[in-house]
Amino acid sequence: MLTRIDHIGIACFDLDRTVEFYRATYGFEVFHSEVNEEQGVREAMLKINDTGDGGASYLQLLEPTREDSTVAKWLAKNGEGVHHIAFGTADVDGDAADIRAKGVRVLYDEPRIGSMGSRITFLHPKDCGGVLTELVTSAAAEH
Ligand code: CMX
Ligand code: CO
């Protein structure tokens, strides 16, 4: 069951400049940052609020680390902006299987590693009304 907006992914050319915009404009601080080589991103997670399921909602600011990454390709085509949304669940495997059975393309056979040791998968934007959609089970507090 999907129980929260886990994050909104925002693609940018310059992570440090974008982090500074969110800090100066809204007062949001970096909760966590990391490089995910598999996804080809350097990212900062800004925690916005806790959620009733024991998780939280974040903004995920994404800067590509290589030319052939999905985010680099998207930035070249669209410029900076909202790249994807992510729903949180305690069971990414089960929810991905249920959604796949409804005819929506799930991009990975098995969930991969996302921010903060979470397990993630993606739904194809062309099957989701033009919205790249991620499913996330966070490392903490979920089975
Ligand atoms: N949102 C909406 N539509 C998108 C999109 C996005 N983020 N990315 C691509 N599309 C659309 C394109 O506009 C294009 O549509 P048209 O054919 O109408 O022009 C179509 O999808 C194909 O796009 P493409 O540029 O040819 O890109 P690919 O098919 O090579 O890749 C996708 C698209 C979704 C398979 C790829 O981006 C992907 O695997 N994404 C999942 C991984 C990811 O995004 N990782 C970064 C974030 C990591 C994290 O959140 O932790
Ligand atoms: Co994401």
PDB file of C-alpha atoms and ligand atoms in Angstrom:
ATOM      1  CA  MET A   1       0.000   0.000   0.000  1.00  0.00           C
ATOM      2  CA  LEU A   2       1.329   3.416  -0.943  1.00  0.00           C
ATOM      3  CA  THR A   3       1.086   5.589   2.175  1.00  0.00           C
ATOM      4  CA  ARG A   4       2.939   8.842   1.540  1.00  0.00           C
ATOM      5  CA  ILE A   5       4.582  11.160  -0.936  1.00  0.00           C
ATOM      6  CA  ASP A   6       8.149  10.054  -0.185  1.00  0.00           C
ATOM      7  CA  HIS A   7       9.771  12.690  -2.350  1.00  0.00           C
ATOM      8  CA  ILE A   8       9.612  14.883  -5.400  1.00  0.00           C
ATOM      9  CA  GLY A   9      12.702  14.593  -7.594  1.00  0.00           C
ATOM     10  CA  ILE A  10      13.989  17.851  -9.059  1.00  0.00           C
ATOM     11  CA  ALA A  11      16.715  17.839 -11.705  1.00  0.00           C
ATOM     12  CA  CYS A  12      19.295  20.624 -11.711  1.00  0.00           C
ATOM     13  CA  PHE A  13      22.599  21.483 -13.359  1.00  0.00           C
ATOM     14  CA  ASP A  14      24.295  22.721 -10.182  1.00  0.00           C
ATOM     15  CA  LEU A  15      23.386  20.957  -6.939  1.00  0.00           C
ATOM     16  CA  ASP A  16      25.167  23.400  -4.621  1.00  0.00           C
ATOM     17  CA  ARG A  17      23.437  26.400  -6.190  1.00  0.00           C
ATOM     18  CA  THR A  18      20.051  24.667  -6.013  1.00  0.00           C
ATOM     19  CA  VAL A  19      20.537  23.633  -2.377  1.00  0.00           C
ATOM     20  CA  GLU A  20      21.337  27.267  -1.620  1.00  0.00           C
ATOM     21  CA  PHE A  21      18.134  28.423  -3.374  1.00  0.00           C
ATOM     22  CA  TYR A  22      15.988  26.090  -1.237  1.00  0.00           C
ATOM     23  CA  ARG A  23      17.829  27.157   1.934  1.00  0.00           C
ATOM     24  CA  ALA A  24      17.704  30.904   1.268  1.00  0.00           C
ATOM     25  CA  THR A  25      14.159  30.964  -0.095  1.00  0.00           C
ATOM     26  CA  TYR A  26      12.347  28.464   2.152  1.00  0.00           C
ATOM     27  CA  GLY A  27      14.726  27.648   4.994  1.00  0.00           C
ATOM     28  CA  PHE A  28      14.992  23.951   4.045  1.00  0.00           C
ATOM     29  CA  GLU A  29      18.273  22.309   5.099  1.00  0.00           C
ATOM     30  CA  VAL A  30      20.052  19.293   3.650  1.00  0.00           C
ATOM     31  CA  PHE A  31      19.029  16.201   5.648  1.00  0.00           C
ATOM     32  CA  HIS A  32      21.260  13.819   3.700  1.00  0.00           C
ATOM     33  CA  SER A  33      23.454  13.870   0.589  1.00  0.00           C
ATOM     34  CA  GLU A  34      25.112  11.124  -1.407  1.00  0.00           C
ATOM     35  CA  VAL A  35      26.334  10.022  -4.819  1.00  0.00           C
ATOM     36  CA  ASN A  36      24.464   7.099  -6.401  1.00  0.00           C
ATOM     37  CA  GLU A  37      26.793   5.820  -9.129  1.00  0.00           C
ATOM     38  CA  GLU A  38      24.265   3.324 -10.475  1.00  0.00           C
ATOM     39  CA  GLN A  39      21.665   6.057 -11.012  1.00  0.00           C
ATOM     40  CA  GLY A  40      24.293   8.560 -12.186  1.00  0.00           C
ATOM     41  CA  VAL A  41      23.317  11.274  -9.702  1.00  0.00           C
ATOM     42  CA  ARG A  42      24.689  13.418  -6.926  1.00  0.00           C
ATOM     43  CA  GLU A  43      21.746  14.203  -4.705  1.00  0.00           C
ATOM     44  CA  ALA A  44      20.564  16.125  -1.663  1.00  0.00           C
ATOM     45  CA  MET A  45      17.507  15.146   0.344  1.00  0.00           C
ATOM     46  CA  LEU A  46      15.707  18.042   2.056  1.00  0.00           C
ATOM     47  CA  LYS A  47      13.245  16.768   4.661  1.00  0.00           C
ATOM     48  CA  ILE A  48       9.976  18.674   4.534  1.00  0.00           C
ATOM     49  CA  ASN A  49       7.792  16.782   7.018  1.00  0.00           C
ATOM     50  CA  ASP A  50       7.298  13.498   8.837  1.00  0.00           C
ATOM     51  CA  THR A  51       4.357  11.369   7.762  1.00  0.00           C
ATOM     52  CA  GLY A  52       1.758   9.297   9.624  1.00  0.00           C
ATOM     53  CA  ASP A  53       3.238   5.981   8.432  1.00  0.00           C
ATOM     54  CA  GLY A  54       6.520   6.599  10.293  1.00  0.00           C
ATOM     55  CA  GLY A  55       8.292   7.869   7.162  1.00  0.00           C
ATOM     56  CA  ALA A  56       8.839  11.360   5.809  1.00  0.00           C
ATOM     57  CA  SER A  57       8.463  13.509   2.725  1.00  0.00           C
ATOM     58  CA  TYR A  58      11.502  15.039   1.052  1.00  0.00           C
ATOM     59  CA  LEU A  59      12.596  17.075  -1.908  1.00  0.00           C
ATOM     60  CA  GLN A  60      15.290  15.142  -3.792  1.00  0.00           C
ATOM     61  CA  LEU A  61      17.598  17.513  -5.664  1.00  0.00           C
ATOM     62  CA  LEU A  62      19.472  15.693  -8.438  1.00  0.00           C
ATOM     63  CA  GLU A  63      22.590  16.656 -10.401  1.00  0.00           C
ATOM     64  CA  PRO A  64      23.897  14.230 -13.037  1.00  0.00           C
ATOM     65  CA  THR A  65      27.357  12.735 -12.516  1.00  0.00           C
ATOM     66  CA  ARG A  66      27.824  11.564 -16.091  1.00  0.00           C
ATOM     67  CA  GLU A  67      26.680  12.457 -19.590  1.00  0.00           C
ATOM     68  CA  ASP A  68      24.878   9.166 -20.189  1.00  0.00           C
ATOM     69  CA  SER A  69      22.779   9.259 -17.001  1.00  0.00           C
ATOM     70  CA  THR A  70      19.003   9.433 -17.241  1.00  0.00           C
ATOM     71  CA  VAL A  71      18.979  12.813 -15.489  1.00  0.00           C
ATOM     72  CA  ALA A  72      21.618  14.296 -17.826  1.00  0.00           C
ATOM     73  CA  LYS A  73      19.574  13.181 -20.817  1.00  0.00           C
ATOM     74  CA  TRP A  74      16.390  14.632 -19.314  1.00  0.00           C
ATOM     75  CA  LEU A  75      18.086  17.975 -18.470  1.00  0.00           C
ATOM     76  CA  ALA A  76      19.444  18.313 -21.999  1.00  0.00           C
ATOM     77  CA  LYS A  77      15.943  17.936 -23.375  1.00  0.00           C
ATOM     78  CA  ASN A  78      13.861  19.798 -20.785  1.00  0.00           C
ATOM     79  CA  GLY A  79      16.113  22.035 -18.718  1.00  0.00           C
ATOM     80  CA  GLU A  80      15.787  22.170 -14.937  1.00  0.00           C
ATOM     81  CA  GLY A  81      12.551  21.180 -13.223  1.00  0.00           C
ATOM     82  CA  VAL A  82      10.429  18.436 -11.670  1.00  0.00           C
ATOM     83  CA  HIS A  83      11.765  15.075 -12.888  1.00  0.00           C
ATOM     84  CA  HIS A  84       9.717  12.480 -10.946  1.00  0.00           C
ATOM     85  CA  ILE A  85       7.459  11.803  -7.993  1.00  0.00           C
ATOM     86  CA  ALA A  86       7.955   9.005  -5.486  1.00  0.00           C
ATOM     87  CA  PHE A  87       5.404   7.177  -3.367  1.00  0.00           C
ATOM     88  CA  GLY A  88       6.449   5.476  -0.126  1.00  0.00           C
ATOM     89  CA  THR A  89       5.394   1.936   0.777  1.00  0.00           C
ATOM     90  CA  ALA A  90       6.381  -0.689   3.342  1.00  0.00           C
ATOM     91  CA  ASP A  91       6.446  -3.269   0.512  1.00  0.00           C
ATOM     92  CA  VAL A  92       7.967  -2.063  -2.750  1.00  0.00           C
ATOM     93  CA  ASP A  93       8.157  -5.641  -4.106  1.00  0.00           C
ATOM     94  CA  GLY A  94       4.474  -6.343  -3.544  1.00  0.00           C
ATOM     95  CA  ASP A  95       3.244  -2.986  -4.757  1.00  0.00           C
ATOM     96  CA  ALA A  96       5.418  -3.129  -7.880  1.00  0.00           C
ATOM     97  CA  ALA A  97       4.042  -6.608  -8.672  1.00  0.00           C
ATOM     98  CA  ASP A  98       0.441  -5.429  -8.183  1.00  0.00           C
ATOM     99  CA  ILE A  99       0.998  -2.394 -10.404  1.00  0.00           C
ATOM    100  CA  ARG A 100       2.757  -4.475 -13.074  1.00  0.00           C
ATOM    101  CA  ALA A 101      -0.271  -6.821 -13.112  1.00  0.00           C
ATOM    102  CA  LYS A 102      -2.404  -3.782 -13.992  1.00  0.00           C
ATOM    103  CA  GLY A 103      -0.400  -3.340 -17.187  1.00  0.00           C
ATOM    104  CA  VAL A 104       1.923  -0.519 -16.107  1.00  0.00           C
ATOM    105  CA  ARG A 105       5.566  -1.075 -17.076  1.00  0.00           C
ATOM    106  CA  VAL A 106       7.810  -1.440 -14.010  1.00  0.00           C
ATOM    107  CA  LEU A 107      11.344  -0.581 -15.135  1.00  0.00           C
ATOM    108  CA  TYR A 108      13.337  -2.945 -12.893  1.00  0.00           C
ATOM    109  CA  ASP A 109      12.866  -6.695 -12.357  1.00  0.00           C
ATOM    110  CA  GLU A 110      14.107  -6.246  -8.800  1.00  0.00           C
ATOM    111  CA  PRO A 111      14.208  -3.021  -6.765  1.00  0.00           C
ATOM    112  CA  ARG A 112      17.573  -1.230  -6.708  1.00  0.00           C
ATOM    113  CA  ILE A 113      19.262   0.852  -4.040  1.00  0.00           C
ATOM    114  CA  GLY A 114      18.084   4.457  -3.673  1.00  0.00           C
ATOM    115  CA  SER A 115      18.650   7.293  -1.212  1.00  0.00           C
ATOM    116  CA  MET A 116      19.667   6.399   2.324  1.00  0.00           C
ATOM    117  CA  GLY A 117      19.741   2.675   1.604  1.00  0.00           C
ATOM    118  CA  SER A 118      16.141   2.554   0.443  1.00  0.00           C
ATOM    119  CA  ARG A 119      14.872   0.069  -2.158  1.00  0.00           C
ATOM    120  CA  ILE A 120      13.387   1.705  -5.254  1.00  0.00           C
ATOM    121  CA  THR A 121      11.808   0.989  -8.583  1.00  0.00           C
ATOM    122  CA  PHE A 122      10.259   3.142 -11.315  1.00  0.00           C
ATOM    123  CA  LEU A 123       7.094   3.073 -13.419  1.00  0.00           C
ATOM    124  CA  HIS A 124       7.341   4.146 -17.037  1.00  0.00           C
ATOM    125  CA  PRO A 125       6.132   7.743 -17.508  1.00  0.00           C
ATOM    126  CA  LYS A 126       4.341   6.809 -20.727  1.00  0.00           C
ATOM    127  CA  ASP A 127       2.082   4.472 -18.703  1.00  0.00           C
ATOM    128  CA  CYS A 128       1.511   7.069 -15.955  1.00  0.00           C
ATOM    129  CA  GLY A 129       0.139  10.079 -17.767  1.00  0.00           C
ATOM    130  CA  GLY A 130       3.579  11.547 -18.462  1.00  0.00           C
ATOM    131  CA  VAL A 131       4.784  11.321 -14.836  1.00  0.00           C
ATOM    132  CA  LEU A 132       7.905   9.286 -14.077  1.00  0.00           C
ATOM    133  CA  THR A 133       6.847   7.558 -10.848  1.00  0.00           C
ATOM    134  CA  GLU A 134       9.112   5.906  -8.277  1.00  0.00           C
ATOM    135  CA  LEU A 135       8.143   3.484  -5.499  1.00  0.00           C
ATOM    136  CA  VAL A 136      10.294   3.544  -2.332  1.00  0.00           C
ATOM    137  CA  THR A 137      10.677   1.383   0.729  1.00  0.00           C
ATOM    138  CA  SER A 138      12.948   3.223   3.140  1.00  0.00           C
ATOM    139  CA  ALA A 139      15.698   1.344   4.967  1.00  0.00           C
ATOM    140  CA  ALA A 140      14.426   2.237   8.432  1.00  0.00           C
ATOM    141  CA  ALA A 141      11.147   1.399  10.137  1.00  0.00           C
ATOM    142  CA  GLU A 142       9.781  -0.847   7.390  1.00  0.00           C
ATOM    143  CA  HIS A 143       9.960  -4.561   6.738  1.00  0.00           C
TER     144      HIS A 143
HETATM  145  N1  CMX B   1       9.173  12.406 -16.921  1.00  0.00           N
HETATM  146  C1  CMX B   1       8.241  12.305 -17.894  1.00  0.00           C
HETATM  147  N2  CMX B   1       8.493  11.803 -19.123  1.00  0.00           N
HETATM  148  C2  CMX B   1       9.768  11.387 -19.341  1.00  0.00           C
HETATM  149  C3  CMX B   1      10.773  11.444 -18.371  1.00  0.00           C
HETATM  150  C4  CMX B   1      10.446  11.998 -17.104  1.00  0.00           C
HETATM  151  N3  CMX B   1      11.356  12.100 -16.146  1.00  0.00           N
HETATM  152  N4  CMX B   1      11.916  10.938 -18.882  1.00  0.00           N
HETATM  153  C5  CMX B   1      11.636  10.583 -20.150  1.00  0.00           C
HETATM  154  N5  CMX B   1      10.334  10.856 -20.418  1.00  0.00           N
HETATM  155  C6  CMX B   1       9.656  10.663 -21.709  1.00  0.00           C
HETATM  156  C7  CMX B   1      10.366  11.421 -22.797  1.00  0.00           C
HETATM  157  O1  CMX B   1       9.911  12.755 -22.884  1.00  0.00           O
HETATM  158  C8  CMX B   1      10.070  10.617 -24.034  1.00  0.00           C
HETATM  159  O2  CMX B   1       8.813  10.966 -24.510  1.00  0.00           O
HETATM  160  P1  CMX B   1       8.583  11.263 -26.091  1.00  0.00           P
HETATM  161  O3  CMX B   1       8.904   9.945 -26.762  1.00  0.00           O
HETATM  162  O4  CMX B   1       7.136  11.619 -26.168  1.00  0.00           O
HETATM  163  O5  CMX B   1       9.529  12.351 -26.437  1.00  0.00           O
HETATM  164  C9  CMX B   1      10.012   9.182 -23.516  1.00  0.00           C
HETATM  165  O6  CMX B   1       9.758   9.291 -22.080  1.00  0.00           O
HETATM  166  C10 CMX B   1      11.324   8.447 -23.708  1.00  0.00           C
HETATM  167  O7  CMX B   1      12.323   9.277 -23.188  1.00  0.00           O
HETATM  168  P2  CMX B   1      13.871   9.225 -23.537  1.00  0.00           P
HETATM  169  O8  CMX B   1      14.401  10.598 -23.392  1.00  0.00           O
HETATM  170  O9  CMX B   1      14.102   8.478 -24.820  1.00  0.00           O
HETATM  171  O10 CMX B   1      14.453   8.424 -22.301  1.00  0.00           O
HETATM  172  P3  CMX B   1      14.614   6.869 -22.096  1.00  0.00           P
HETATM  173  O11 CMX B   1      13.479   6.101 -22.684  1.00  0.00           O
HETATM  174  O12 CMX B   1      16.001   6.485 -22.430  1.00  0.00           O
HETATM  175  O13 CMX B   1      14.484   6.859 -20.477  1.00  0.00           O
HETATM  176  C11 CMX B   1      13.224   6.343 -18.578  1.00  0.00           C
HETATM  177  C12 CMX B   1      13.282   7.184 -19.839  1.00  0.00           C
HETATM  178  C13 CMX B   1      11.983   6.736 -17.786  1.00  0.00           C
HETATM  179  C14 CMX B   1      13.166   4.848 -18.947  1.00  0.00           C
HETATM  180  C15 CMX B   1      14.524   6.622 -17.778  1.00  0.00           C
HETATM  181  O14 CMX B   1      14.563   7.991 -17.451  1.00  0.00           O
HETATM  182  C16 CMX B   1      14.648   5.825 -16.500  1.00  0.00           C
HETATM  183  O15 CMX B   1      15.055   4.672 -16.515  1.00  0.00           O
HETATM  184  N6  CMX B   1      14.310   6.437 -15.336  1.00  0.00           N
HETATM  185  C17 CMX B   1      14.405   5.761 -14.049  1.00  0.00           C
HETATM  186  C18 CMX B   1      15.722   6.033 -13.348  1.00  0.00           C
HETATM  187  C19 CMX B   1      15.913   7.475 -12.977  1.00  0.00           C
HETATM  188  O16 CMX B   1      15.203   8.377 -13.409  1.00  0.00           O
HETATM  189  N7  CMX B   1      16.958   7.709 -12.123  1.00  0.00           N
HETATM  190  C20 CMX B   1      17.275   9.041 -11.622  1.00  0.00           C
HETATM  191  C21 CMX B   1      16.644   9.323 -10.286  1.00  0.00           C
HETATM  192  C22 CMX B   1      17.201   8.465  -9.172  1.00  0.00           C
HETATM  193  C23 CMX B   1      16.422   8.543  -7.866  1.00  0.00           C
HETATM  194  O17 CMX B   1      15.288   9.020  -7.828  1.00  0.00           O
HETATM  195  O18 CMX B   1      16.986   8.104  -6.844  1.00  0.00           O
HETATM  196 CO    CO B   2      13.781   9.665  -6.537  1.00  0.00          CO
END
